[in-house]
PDB file of C-alpha atoms in Angstrom:
ATOM      1  CA  UNK A   1      -2.939  11.441 -12.964  1.00  0.00           C
ATOM      2  CA  UNK A   2      -5.245  12.440 -15.786  1.00  0.00           C
ATOM      3  CA  UNK A   3      -8.146  13.107 -13.450  1.00  0.00           C
ATOM      4  CA  UNK A   4      -5.973  15.208 -11.197  1.00  0.00           C
ATOM      5  CA  UNK A   5      -4.752  17.296 -14.093  1.00  0.00           C
ATOM      6  CA  UNK A   6      -8.206  17.731 -15.575  1.00  0.00           C
ATOM      7  CA  UNK A   7      -9.666  18.643 -12.219  1.00  0.00           C
ATOM      8  CA  UNK A   8      -7.019  21.296 -11.750  1.00  0.00           C
ATOM      9  CA  UNK A   9      -7.686  22.809 -15.184  1.00  0.00           C
ATOM     10  CA  UNK A  10     -11.468  23.112 -15.176  1.00  0.00           C
ATOM     11  CA  UNK A  11     -13.259  25.870 -13.307  1.00  0.00           C
ATOM     12  CA  UNK A  12     -16.927  26.659 -12.941  1.00  0.00           C
ATOM     13  CA  UNK A  13     -19.833  24.629 -11.588  1.00  0.00           C
ATOM     14  CA  UNK A  14     -20.231  20.870 -11.461  1.00  0.00           C
ATOM     15  CA  UNK A  15     -23.052  19.498 -13.589  1.00  0.00           C
ATOM     16  CA  UNK A  16     -26.490  19.330 -12.030  1.00  0.00           C
ATOM     17  CA  UNK A  17     -28.935  21.741 -10.558  1.00  0.00           C
ATOM     18  CA  UNK A  18     -27.211  22.412  -7.256  1.00  0.00           C
ATOM     19  CA  UNK A  19     -24.625  24.850  -8.727  1.00  0.00           C
ATOM     20  CA  UNK A  20     -21.769  23.320  -6.743  1.00  0.00           C
ATOM     21  CA  UNK A  21     -18.571  25.276  -7.447  1.00  0.00           C
ATOM     22  CA  UNK A  22     -15.432  23.416  -8.434  1.00  0.00           C
ATOM     23  CA  UNK A  23     -12.678  23.963  -5.904  1.00  0.00           C
ATOM     24  CA  UNK A  24      -9.585  22.116  -7.243  1.00  0.00           C
ATOM     25  CA  UNK A  25      -8.913  24.722  -9.959  1.00  0.00           C
ATOM     26  CA  UNK A  26      -8.798  27.598  -7.484  1.00  0.00           C
ATOM     27  CA  UNK A  27      -6.731  25.642  -4.937  1.00  0.00           C
ATOM     28  CA  UNK A  28      -4.233  24.667  -7.661  1.00  0.00           C
ATOM     29  CA  UNK A  29      -4.099  28.232  -8.898  1.00  0.00           C
ATOM     30  CA  UNK A  30      -3.390  29.550  -5.403  1.00  0.00           C
ATOM     31  CA  UNK A  31      -0.669  26.945  -4.813  1.00  0.00           C
ATOM     32  CA  UNK A  32       1.093  27.678  -8.094  1.00  0.00           C
ATOM     33  CA  UNK A  33       0.877  31.434  -7.708  1.00  0.00           C
ATOM     34  CA  UNK A  34       1.879  33.199 -10.900  1.00  0.00           C
ATOM     35  CA  UNK A  35       3.231  30.004 -12.505  1.00  0.00           C
ATOM     36  CA  UNK A  36       1.115  28.993 -15.492  1.00  0.00           C
ATOM     37  CA  UNK A  37       1.030  25.742 -17.415  1.00  0.00           C
ATOM     38  CA  UNK A  38      -0.165  24.748 -20.885  1.00  0.00           C
ATOM     39  CA  UNK A  39      -0.117  20.952 -20.657  1.00  0.00           C
ATOM     40  CA  UNK A  40       0.244  17.976 -18.344  1.00  0.00           C
ATOM     41  CA  UNK A  41       4.054  17.904 -18.415  1.00  0.00           C
ATOM     42  CA  UNK A  42       4.336  21.587 -17.520  1.00  0.00           C
ATOM     43  CA  UNK A  43       1.809  21.145 -14.697  1.00  0.00           C
ATOM     44  CA  UNK A  44       3.603  18.092 -13.350  1.00  0.00           C
ATOM     45  CA  UNK A  45       6.968  19.910 -13.390  1.00  0.00           C
ATOM     46  CA  UNK A  46       5.448  22.834 -11.453  1.00  0.00           C
ATOM     47  CA  UNK A  47       3.894  20.503  -8.889  1.00  0.00           C
ATOM     48  CA  UNK A  48       7.151  18.603  -8.442  1.00  0.00           C
ATOM     49  CA  UNK A  49       9.043  21.881  -7.929  1.00  0.00           C
ATOM     50  CA  UNK A  50       6.873  22.781  -4.925  1.00  0.00           C
ATOM     51  CA  UNK A  51       8.542  22.947  -1.491  1.00  0.00           C
ATOM     52  CA  UNK A  52       8.185  19.884   0.763  1.00  0.00           C
ATOM     53  CA  UNK A  53       6.649  21.929   3.625  1.00  0.00           C
ATOM     54  CA  UNK A  54       3.801  20.375   5.601  1.00  0.00           C
ATOM     55  CA  UNK A  55       1.161  23.039   4.847  1.00  0.00           C
ATOM     56  CA  UNK A  56       1.970  23.083   1.125  1.00  0.00           C
ATOM     57  CA  UNK A  57       1.976  19.289   0.898  1.00  0.00           C
ATOM     58  CA  UNK A  58      -1.317  19.035   2.794  1.00  0.00           C
ATOM     59  CA  UNK A  59      -2.920  21.570   0.457  1.00  0.00           C
ATOM     60  CA  UNK A  60      -1.683  19.694  -2.608  1.00  0.00           C
ATOM     61  CA  UNK A  61      -2.963  16.366  -1.306  1.00  0.00           C
ATOM     62  CA  UNK A  62      -6.356  18.051  -0.751  1.00  0.00           C
ATOM     63  CA  UNK A  63      -6.204  19.550  -4.243  1.00  0.00           C
ATOM     64  CA  UNK A  64      -5.445  16.166  -5.800  1.00  0.00           C
ATOM     65  CA  UNK A  65      -8.326  14.477  -3.978  1.00  0.00           C
ATOM     66  CA  UNK A  66     -10.774  17.276  -4.866  1.00  0.00           C
ATOM     67  CA  UNK A  67      -9.710  17.170  -8.515  1.00  0.00           C
ATOM     68  CA  UNK A  68     -10.403  13.411  -8.811  1.00  0.00           C
ATOM     69  CA  UNK A  69     -13.732  13.777  -7.016  1.00  0.00           C
ATOM     70  CA  UNK A  70     -14.767  16.655  -9.271  1.00  0.00           C
ATOM     71  CA  UNK A  71     -13.902  14.732 -12.419  1.00  0.00           C
ATOM     72  CA  UNK A  72     -15.974  11.808 -11.037  1.00  0.00           C
ATOM     73  CA  UNK A  73     -18.888  14.132 -10.340  1.00  0.00           C
ATOM     74  CA  UNK A  74     -18.750  15.633 -13.844  1.00  0.00           C
ATOM     75  CA  UNK A  75     -18.985  12.221 -15.547  1.00  0.00           C
ATOM     76  CA  UNK A  76     -15.312  12.139 -16.498  1.00  0.00           C
ATOM     77  CA  UNK A  77     -13.070   9.223 -15.649  1.00  0.00           C
ATOM     78  CA  UNK A  78     -14.813   7.382 -12.827  1.00  0.00           C
ATOM     79  CA  UNK A  79     -12.659   6.210  -9.956  1.00  0.00           C
ATOM     80  CA  UNK A  80     -14.413   4.044  -7.367  1.00  0.00           C
ATOM     81  CA  UNK A  81     -11.580   2.591  -5.286  1.00  0.00           C
ATOM     82  CA  UNK A  82     -12.143   1.742  -2.521  1.00  0.00           C
ATOM     83  CA  UNK A  83     -15.568   3.412  -2.555  1.00  0.00           C
ATOM     84  CA  UNK A  84     -16.964   6.239  -4.637  1.00  0.00           C
ATOM     85  CA  UNK A  85     -16.943   8.508  -1.568  1.00  0.00           C
ATOM     86  CA  UNK A  86     -13.231   8.038  -1.028  1.00  0.00           C
ATOM     87  CA  UNK A  87     -12.321   7.892  -4.699  1.00  0.00           C
ATOM     88  CA  UNK A  88      -9.977  10.889  -4.526  1.00  0.00           C
ATOM     89  CA  UNK A  89      -8.117   9.859  -1.385  1.00  0.00           C
ATOM     90  CA  UNK A  90      -6.143   6.900  -2.698  1.00  0.00           C
ATOM     91  CA  UNK A  91      -5.008   8.658  -5.916  1.00  0.00           C
ATOM     92  CA  UNK A  92      -4.049  11.722  -3.846  1.00  0.00           C
ATOM     93  CA  UNK A  93      -1.922   9.657  -1.466  1.00  0.00           C
ATOM     94  CA  UNK A  94      -0.261   7.864  -4.383  1.00  0.00           C
ATOM     95  CA  UNK A  95       0.477  11.239  -6.006  1.00  0.00           C
ATOM     96  CA  UNK A  96       1.894  12.515  -2.724  1.00  0.00           C
ATOM     97  CA  UNK A  97       4.194   9.524  -2.574  1.00  0.00           C
ATOM     98  CA  UNK A  98       5.294  10.054  -6.175  1.00  0.00           C
ATOM     99  CA  UNK A  99       5.898  13.802  -5.872  1.00  0.00           C
ATOM    100  CA  UNK A 100       6.836  14.710  -2.329  1.00  0.00           C
ATOM    101  CA  UNK A 101       8.182  11.557  -0.635  1.00  0.00           C
ATOM    102  CA  UNK A 102      11.072  11.230  -3.031  1.00  0.00           C
ATOM    103  CA  UNK A 103      12.370  14.604  -1.896  1.00  0.00           C
ATOM    104  CA  UNK A 104      13.103  13.312   1.611  1.00  0.00           C
TER     105      UNK A 104
END
C-alpha cells in the first residue's frame, strides 16, 4: 500500500539519464478529479469511494501497478514478487480485491 500511495503522490521524472516521466501521479490525479488528499488515509478513502465501473476499475488497477513499478525504479521500496518485471501486478490485483471486490 505504501508504494502505491507514494507512487501516486510523486510527479516528475524517474531517476537516471533517460528522463522517463512518471505516469501514476497523473493517472491518479485524473481519476480523482478535483478531489485532493493530504495523507494516506484521505487517499485511501477517496479510492474506496470510486464507482465500481469496469473502465474506472481498470484504470485504478493500472495506476496501482504503475505506482509500485515507479517506486521500484526510483530506489524506494523494492517489490520483486514474482519477478521484478511484474512487481506491480500482484500488489495491484490485491488492492483491487481489497477496494473494489467488496462492493459487489
